[in-house]
PDB file of N, CA and C in Angstrom:
ATOM      1  N   MET X   1     -12.066 -12.553  -5.159  1.00  0.00           N
ATOM      2  CA  MET X   1     -11.080 -12.315  -4.326  1.00  0.00           C
ATOM      3  C   MET X   1     -11.004 -13.331  -3.120  1.00  0.00           C
ATOM      4  N   THR X   2      -9.941 -13.656  -2.329  1.00  0.00           N
ATOM      5  CA  THR X   2     -10.148 -14.716  -1.202  1.00  0.00           C
ATOM      6  C   THR X   2      -9.773 -14.204   0.143  1.00  0.00           C
ATOM      7  N   ASP X   3      -9.768 -14.663   1.246  1.00  0.00           N
ATOM      8  CA  ASP X   3      -9.627 -14.325   2.301  1.00  0.00           C
ATOM      9  C   ASP X   3      -7.808 -14.027   2.813  1.00  0.00           C
ATOM     10  N   ARG X   4      -7.158 -14.510   1.422  1.00  0.00           N
ATOM     11  CA  ARG X   4      -5.530 -15.172   1.871  1.00  0.00           C
ATOM     12  C   ARG X   4      -4.683 -13.840   1.216  1.00  0.00           C
ATOM     13  N   GLU X   5      -6.048 -13.365   0.434  1.00  0.00           N
ATOM     14  CA  GLU X   5      -4.745 -12.044  -0.238  1.00  0.00           C
ATOM     15  C   GLU X   5      -4.776 -10.600   0.464  1.00  0.00           C
ATOM     16  N   HIS X   6      -3.439  -9.886   0.537  1.00  0.00           N
ATOM     17  CA  HIS X   6      -3.270  -9.237   1.201  1.00  0.00           C
ATOM     18  C   HIS X   6      -3.623  -7.663   0.414  1.00  0.00           C
ATOM     19  N   VAL X   7      -4.556  -7.569   0.312  1.00  0.00           N
ATOM     20  CA  VAL X   7      -5.316  -6.678  -0.086  1.00  0.00           C
ATOM     21  C   VAL X   7      -6.226  -5.203   0.736  1.00  0.00           C
ATOM     22  N   PRO X   8      -6.023  -4.276   0.514  1.00  0.00           N
ATOM     23  CA  PRO X   8      -6.751  -3.371   1.511  1.00  0.00           C
ATOM     24  C   PRO X   8      -8.104  -3.272   1.626  1.00  0.00           C
ATOM     25  N   CYS X   9      -8.724  -3.437   2.655  1.00  0.00           N
ATOM     26  CA  CYS X   9     -10.336  -3.443   2.894  1.00  0.00           C
ATOM     27  C   CYS X   9     -10.453  -1.774   3.521  1.00  0.00           C
ATOM     28  N   ARG X  10     -11.085  -2.176   2.354  1.00  0.00           N
ATOM     29  CA  ARG X  10     -11.650  -0.149   2.684  1.00  0.00           C
ATOM     30  C   ARG X  10     -13.123  -0.518   3.360  1.00  0.00           C
ATOM     31  N   PRO X  11     -13.522   0.561   4.015  1.00  0.00           N
ATOM     32  CA  PRO X  11     -13.052   1.942   4.103  1.00  0.00           C
ATOM     33  C   PRO X  11     -11.943   1.982   5.591  1.00  0.00           C
ATOM     34  N   GLY X  12     -11.285   1.550   6.096  1.00  0.00           N
ATOM     35  CA  GLY X  12     -10.254   1.693   7.057  1.00  0.00           C
ATOM     36  C   GLY X  12      -8.516   1.246   6.437  1.00  0.00           C
ATOM     37  N   TRP X  13      -8.290   0.073   5.670  1.00  0.00           N
ATOM     38  CA  TRP X  13      -7.448   0.544   4.649  1.00  0.00           C
ATOM     39  C   TRP X  13      -6.278  -0.346   6.083  1.00  0.00           C
ATOM     40  N   ASP X  14      -7.078  -2.010   6.415  1.00  0.00           N
ATOM     41  CA  ASP X  14      -5.988  -2.446   6.815  1.00  0.00           C
ATOM     42  C   ASP X  14      -6.381  -3.899   5.902  1.00  0.00           C
ATOM     43  N   CYS X  15      -5.133  -4.784   5.934  1.00  0.00           N
ATOM     44  CA  CYS X  15      -5.522  -6.164   5.239  1.00  0.00           C
ATOM     45  C   CYS X  15      -6.148  -6.454   5.492  1.00  0.00           C
ATOM     46  N   TRP X  16      -6.753  -7.149   4.536  1.00  0.00           N
ATOM     47  CA  TRP X  16      -7.986  -8.344   4.196  1.00  0.00           C
ATOM     48  C   TRP X  16      -7.471  -9.588   5.092  1.00  0.00           C
ATOM     49  N   SER X  17      -6.647  -9.432   4.671  1.00  0.00           N
ATOM     50  CA  SER X  17      -5.586 -11.301   5.143  1.00  0.00           C
ATOM     51  C   SER X  17      -5.348 -11.000   6.835  1.00  0.00           C
ATOM     52  N   CYS X  18      -4.577 -10.148   6.767  1.00  0.00           N
ATOM     53  CA  CYS X  18      -4.201 -10.283   8.113  1.00  0.00           C
ATOM     54  C   CYS X  18      -3.980  -9.363   9.240  1.00  0.00           C
ATOM     55  N   ASP X  19      -5.049  -8.076   8.686  1.00  0.00           N
ATOM     56  CA  ASP X  19      -5.465  -6.774   9.611  1.00  0.00           C
ATOM     57  C   ASP X  19      -4.403  -6.136  10.297  1.00  0.00           C
ATOM     58  N   ARG X  20      -3.249  -6.001   9.203  1.00  0.00           N
ATOM     59  CA  ARG X  20      -2.253  -4.693   9.224  1.00  0.00           C
ATOM     60  C   ARG X  20      -2.747  -3.770   8.519  1.00  0.00           C
ATOM     61  N   PRO X  21      -2.191  -2.636   8.779  1.00  0.00           N
ATOM     62  CA  PRO X  21      -1.832  -1.263   7.860  1.00  0.00           C
ATOM     63  C   PRO X  21      -1.536  -1.873   6.955  1.00  0.00           C
ATOM     64  N   TRP X  22      -2.777  -1.469   5.397  1.00  0.00           N
ATOM     65  CA  TRP X  22      -1.970  -2.010   4.265  1.00  0.00           C
ATOM     66  C   TRP X  22      -1.681  -0.690   3.955  1.00  0.00           C
ATOM     67  N   PRO X  23      -0.218  -0.884   3.080  1.00  0.00           N
ATOM     68  CA  PRO X  23       0.205  -2.139   2.615  1.00  0.00           C
ATOM     69  C   PRO X  23       1.157  -2.724   3.201  1.00  0.00           C
ATOM     70  N   CYS X  24       0.798  -3.903   3.827  1.00  0.00           N
ATOM     71  CA  CYS X  24       1.328  -4.753   5.282  1.00  0.00           C
ATOM     72  C   CYS X  24       2.910  -5.629   3.810  1.00  0.00           C
ATOM     73  N   ASP X  25       3.633  -5.814   5.005  1.00  0.00           N
ATOM     74  CA  ASP X  25       4.634  -6.464   4.419  1.00  0.00           C
ATOM     75  C   ASP X  25       4.725  -7.248   3.192  1.00  0.00           C
ATOM     76  N   PRO X  26       3.689  -8.382   2.920  1.00  0.00           N
ATOM     77  CA  PRO X  26       3.522  -9.545   2.002  1.00  0.00           C
ATOM     78  C   PRO X  26       2.898  -8.401   0.964  1.00  0.00           C
ATOM     79  N   ALA X  27       2.020  -7.863   1.343  1.00  0.00           N
ATOM     80  CA  ALA X  27       1.919  -6.558  -0.132  1.00  0.00           C
ATOM     81  C   ALA X  27       2.625  -6.091  -0.941  1.00  0.00           C
ATOM     82  N   ARG X  28       3.374  -5.376   0.035  1.00  0.00           N
ATOM     83  CA  ARG X  28       4.529  -4.629  -0.293  1.00  0.00           C
ATOM     84  C   ARG X  28       5.288  -5.579  -1.376  1.00  0.00           C
ATOM     85  N   GLU X  29       5.635  -6.737  -1.177  1.00  0.00           N
ATOM     86  CA  GLU X  29       6.549  -7.838  -1.711  1.00  0.00           C
ATOM     87  C   GLU X  29       5.701  -8.051  -3.041  1.00  0.00           C
ATOM     88  N   ASP X  30       4.264  -8.155  -2.807  1.00  0.00           N
ATOM     89  CA  ASP X  30       3.819  -8.989  -3.880  1.00  0.00           C
ATOM     90  C   ASP X  30       3.894  -7.703  -5.237  1.00  0.00           C
ATOM     91  N   LEU X  31       3.449  -6.224  -4.566  1.00  0.00           N
ATOM     92  CA  LEU X  31       3.764  -4.856  -5.279  1.00  0.00           C
ATOM     93  C   LEU X  31       5.016  -4.950  -6.291  1.00  0.00           C
ATOM     94  N   ALA X  32       5.603  -4.952  -5.207  1.00  0.00           N
ATOM     95  CA  ALA X  32       7.548  -4.626  -6.116  1.00  0.00           C
ATOM     96  C   ALA X  32       7.967  -6.005  -7.092  1.00  0.00           C
ATOM     97  N   LEU X  33       6.822  -6.925  -6.304  1.00  0.00           N
ATOM     98  CA  LEU X  33       7.363  -7.783  -7.744  1.00  0.00           C
ATOM     99  C   LEU X  33       6.272  -7.646  -8.764  1.00  0.00           C
ATOM    100  N   GLN X  34       5.578  -6.784  -9.355  1.00  0.00           N
ATOM    101  CA  GLN X  34       4.235  -6.924  -9.788  1.00  0.00           C
ATOM    102  C   GLN X  34       4.714  -5.796 -10.712  1.00  0.00           C
ATOM    103  N   LEU X  35       5.214  -4.910 -10.114  1.00  0.00           N
ATOM    104  CA  LEU X  35       5.278  -3.210 -11.132  1.00  0.00           C
ATOM    105  C   LEU X  35       6.803  -3.029 -11.124  1.00  0.00           C
ATOM    106  N   ASP X  36       6.818  -2.240 -11.759  1.00  0.00           N
ATOM    107  CA  ASP X  36       8.337  -1.393 -12.024  1.00  0.00           C
ATOM    108  C   ASP X  36       8.334  -0.190 -11.276  1.00  0.00           C
ATOM    109  N   PRO X  37       9.385  -0.093 -10.721  1.00  0.00           N
ATOM    110  CA  PRO X  37       9.009   1.388  -9.643  1.00  0.00           C
ATOM    111  C   PRO X  37       8.441   2.282  -9.662  1.00  0.00           C
ATOM    112  N   VAL X  38       8.408   3.003 -11.392  1.00  0.00           N
ATOM    113  CA  VAL X  38       7.696   4.039 -11.462  1.00  0.00           C
ATOM    114  C   VAL X  38       6.007   3.989 -11.387  1.00  0.00           C
ATOM    115  N   GLU X  39       5.832   2.813 -11.794  1.00  0.00           N
ATOM    116  CA  GLU X  39       4.653   2.219 -12.047  1.00  0.00           C
ATOM    117  C   GLU X  39       3.919   1.982 -10.702  1.00  0.00           C
ATOM    118  N   LEU X  40       5.364   1.283  -9.512  1.00  0.00           N
ATOM    119  CA  LEU X  40       4.768   0.950  -8.146  1.00  0.00           C
ATOM    120  C   LEU X  40       4.482   2.416  -7.580  1.00  0.00           C
ATOM    121  N   ALA X  41       5.119   3.399  -7.748  1.00  0.00           N
ATOM    122  CA  ALA X  41       5.244   4.538  -6.912  1.00  0.00           C
ATOM    123  C   ALA X  41       3.683   5.585  -7.774  1.00  0.00           C
ATOM    124  N   LYS X  42       3.677   5.803  -8.567  1.00  0.00           N
ATOM    125  CA  LYS X  42       2.351   5.926  -9.027  1.00  0.00           C
ATOM    126  C   LYS X  42       1.148   5.318  -8.483  1.00  0.00           C
ATOM    127  N   PHE X  43       1.518   4.010  -8.488  1.00  0.00           N
ATOM    128  CA  PHE X  43      -0.112   3.286  -7.969  1.00  0.00           C
ATOM    129  C   PHE X  43      -0.200   3.594  -6.371  1.00  0.00           C
ATOM    130  N   MET X  44       0.739   3.365  -5.864  1.00  0.00           N
ATOM    131  CA  MET X  44       1.041   3.911  -4.275  1.00  0.00           C
ATOM    132  C   MET X  44      -0.042   4.876  -3.438  1.00  0.00           C
ATOM    133  N   GLY X  45       0.775   6.236  -4.590  1.00  0.00           N
ATOM    134  CA  GLY X  45       0.058   7.699  -4.677  1.00  0.00           C
ATOM    135  C   GLY X  45      -1.303   7.741  -4.868  1.00  0.00           C
ATOM    136  N   GLU X  46      -2.023   6.731  -5.750  1.00  0.00           N
ATOM    137  CA  GLU X  46      -3.397   6.644  -5.847  1.00  0.00           C
ATOM    138  C   GLU X  46      -3.957   6.235  -5.009  1.00  0.00           C
ATOM    139  N   ARG X  47      -3.310   5.338  -3.900  1.00  0.00           N
ATOM    140  CA  ARG X  47      -3.999   4.781  -3.188  1.00  0.00           C
ATOM    141  C   ARG X  47      -3.437   5.425  -1.526  1.00  0.00           C
ATOM    142  N   LEU X  48      -2.923   6.325  -2.068  1.00  0.00           N
ATOM    143  CA  LEU X  48      -2.156   7.375  -0.489  1.00  0.00           C
ATOM    144  C   LEU X  48      -4.061   8.319  -0.401  1.00  0.00           C
ATOM    145  N   ALA X  49      -3.837   8.805  -1.843  1.00  0.00           N
ATOM    146  CA  ALA X  49      -5.387   9.592  -2.141  1.00  0.00           C
ATOM    147  C   ALA X  49      -6.400   9.139  -1.661  1.00  0.00           C
ATOM    148  N   GLU X  50      -6.574   7.855  -2.197  1.00  0.00           N
ATOM    149  CA  GLU X  50      -7.582   7.044  -1.822  1.00  0.00           C
ATOM    150  C   GLU X  50      -8.171   6.810  -0.170  1.00  0.00           C
ATOM    151  N   ALA X  51      -6.755   7.072   0.360  1.00  0.00           N
ATOM    152  CA  ALA X  51      -7.104   6.220   1.839  1.00  0.00           C
ATOM    153  C   ALA X  51      -7.049   7.694   2.474  1.00  0.00           C
ATOM    154  N   ALA X  52      -6.607   8.362   2.080  1.00  0.00           N
ATOM    155  CA  ALA X  52      -6.642  10.273   2.633  1.00  0.00           C
ATOM    156  C   ALA X  52      -8.268  10.570   2.342  1.00  0.00           C
ATOM    157  N   ARG X  53      -8.884  10.447   1.259  1.00  0.00           N
ATOM    158  CA  ARG X  53     -10.235  10.457   1.684  1.00  0.00           C
ATOM    159  C   ARG X  53     -11.092   9.400   2.263  1.00  0.00           C
ATOM    160  N   ASP X  54     -10.700   8.299   2.518  1.00  0.00           N
ATOM    161  CA  ASP X  54     -11.656   7.422   3.637  1.00  0.00           C
ATOM    162  C   ASP X  54     -11.409   7.409   4.856  1.00  0.00           C
ATOM    163  N   VAL X  55     -10.481   8.619   5.262  1.00  0.00           N
ATOM    164  CA  VAL X  55      -9.747   8.037   6.621  1.00  0.00           C
ATOM    165  C   VAL X  55      -8.903   9.320   6.582  1.00  0.00           C
ATOM    166  N   PRO X  56     -10.017  10.149   6.585  1.00  0.00           N
ATOM    167  CA  PRO X  56      -9.456  11.677   7.008  1.00  0.00           C
ATOM    168  C   PRO X  56      -8.859  12.373   8.511  1.00  0.00           C
ATOM    169  N   THR X  57      -8.656  11.163   8.896  1.00  0.00           N
ATOM    170  CA  THR X  57      -8.124  11.209  10.456  1.00  0.00           C
ATOM    171  C   THR X  57      -6.694  11.034  10.446  1.00  0.00           C
ATOM    172  N   LEU X  58      -6.233  10.106   9.301  1.00  0.00           N
ATOM    173  CA  LEU X  58      -4.881  10.007   9.259  1.00  0.00           C
ATOM    174  C   LEU X  58      -3.919  10.536   8.740  1.00  0.00           C
ATOM    175  N   GLN X  59      -2.837  11.673   9.437  1.00  0.00           N
ATOM    176  CA  GLN X  59      -1.773  12.921   9.174  1.00  0.00           C
ATOM    177  C   GLN X  59      -1.303  12.370   8.202  1.00  0.00           C
ATOM    178  N   PRO X  60      -1.206  13.662   7.294  1.00  0.00           N
ATOM    179  CA  PRO X  60       0.182  13.438   6.126  1.00  0.00           C
ATOM    180  C   PRO X  60       0.965  12.692   6.120  1.00  0.00           C
ATOM    181  N   GLY X  61       2.066  12.918   7.561  1.00  0.00           N
ATOM    182  CA  GLY X  61       2.862  12.177   7.156  1.00  0.00           C
ATOM    183  C   GLY X  61       3.263  10.621   6.981  1.00  0.00           C
ATOM    184  N   GLU X  62       2.144  10.028   8.250  1.00  0.00           N
ATOM    185  CA  GLU X  62       1.912   8.762   8.146  1.00  0.00           C
ATOM    186  C   GLU X  62       1.445   8.457   7.204  1.00  0.00           C
ATOM    187  N   LEU X  63       0.689   8.801   6.252  1.00  0.00           N
ATOM    188  CA  LEU X  63       0.561   8.358   4.984  1.00  0.00           C
ATOM    189  C   LEU X  63       1.476   8.500   3.750  1.00  0.00           C
ATOM    190  N   PHE X  64       2.159   9.172   4.149  1.00  0.00           N
ATOM    191  CA  PHE X  64       3.772   9.598   3.378  1.00  0.00           C
ATOM    192  C   PHE X  64       4.162   7.936   3.472  1.00  0.00           C
ATOM    193  N   GLU X  65       4.327   7.978   4.842  1.00  0.00           N
ATOM    194  CA  GLU X  65       5.832   6.633   5.184  1.00  0.00           C
ATOM    195  C   GLU X  65       5.042   5.191   4.699  1.00  0.00           C
ATOM    196  N   ARG X  66       3.225   5.603   4.496  1.00  0.00           N
ATOM    197  CA  ARG X  66       3.117   4.043   5.027  1.00  0.00           C
ATOM    198  C   ARG X  66       3.055   3.577   3.134  1.00  0.00           C
ATOM    199  N   PHE X  67       2.376   4.606   2.398  1.00  0.00           N
ATOM    200  CA  PHE X  67       1.850   4.650   1.261  1.00  0.00           C
ATOM    201  C   PHE X  67       3.206   4.622   0.244  1.00  0.00           C
ATOM    202  N   LEU X  68       4.253   5.428   0.109  1.00  0.00           N
ATOM    203  CA  LEU X  68       5.294   5.939  -0.810  1.00  0.00           C
ATOM    204  C   LEU X  68       6.532   6.047  -0.250  1.00  0.00           C
ATOM    205  N   GLN X  69       6.855   6.006   0.868  1.00  0.00           N
ATOM    206  CA  GLN X  69       8.282   6.278   1.418  1.00  0.00           C
ATOM    207  C   GLN X  69       9.068   4.470   1.169  1.00  0.00           C
ATOM    208  N   TRP X  70       8.313   3.615   1.292  1.00  0.00           N
ATOM    209  CA  TRP X  70       8.741   1.997   0.963  1.00  0.00           C
ATOM    210  C   TRP X  70       9.350   2.345  -0.204  1.00  0.00           C
ATOM    211  N   THR X  71       8.617   2.481  -1.395  1.00  0.00           N
ATOM    212  CA  THR X  71       8.763   2.395  -2.797  1.00  0.00           C
ATOM    213  C   THR X  71       9.762   3.120  -3.099  1.00  0.00           C
ATOM    214  N   TRP X  72      10.644   4.305  -2.514  1.00  0.00           N
ATOM    215  CA  TRP X  72      11.781   4.381  -2.516  1.00  0.00           C
ATOM    216  C   TRP X  72      12.846   3.392  -3.116  1.00  0.00           C
ATOM    217  N   LYS X  73      12.649   2.273  -2.094  1.00  0.00           N
ATOM    218  CA  LYS X  73      13.802   1.648  -1.906  1.00  0.00           C
ATOM    219  C   LYS X  73      13.591   0.194  -2.796  1.00  0.00           C
ATOM    220  N   VAL X  74      12.734   0.249  -3.255  1.00  0.00           N
ATOM    221  CA  VAL X  74      12.487  -0.568  -4.124  1.00  0.00           C
ATOM    222  C   VAL X  74      13.569  -0.637  -5.823  1.00  0.00           C
ATOM    223  N   ARG X  75      13.835  -1.787  -5.754  1.00  0.00           N
ATOM    224  CA  ARG X  75      14.950  -1.912  -7.225  1.00  0.00           C
ATOM    225  C   ARG X  75      14.310  -2.843  -7.488  1.00  0.00           C
ATOM    226  N   ARG X  76      14.680  -2.508  -9.095  1.00  0.00           N
ATOM    227  CA  ARG X  76      14.818  -3.964 -10.195  1.00  0.00           C
ATOM    228  C   ARG X  76      16.112  -4.514 -10.111  1.00  0.00           C
ATOM    229  N   GLN X  77      16.223  -6.237 -10.157  1.00  0.00           N
ATOM    230  CA  GLN X  77      17.460  -6.674 -10.231  1.00  0.00           C
ATOM    231  C   GLN X  77      17.771  -7.163 -11.325  1.00  0.00           C
TER     232      GLN X  77
END
């Protein structure tokens, strides 16, 4: 991993590269290109569960919006 990758820095779940809440916009773009919509939703659901364990102070609604809600808009063209 290089310090330029937009990957989660655990246990806080901020982006390794830009220090914004992960998945940041560049990470979302990369993930949407790499995975089909179903795989993306499954992958992000798994990350949501990990983040909930790592940061128990995050509220369920915040977790949903951050990790899953955006995946519904991803479409393959």
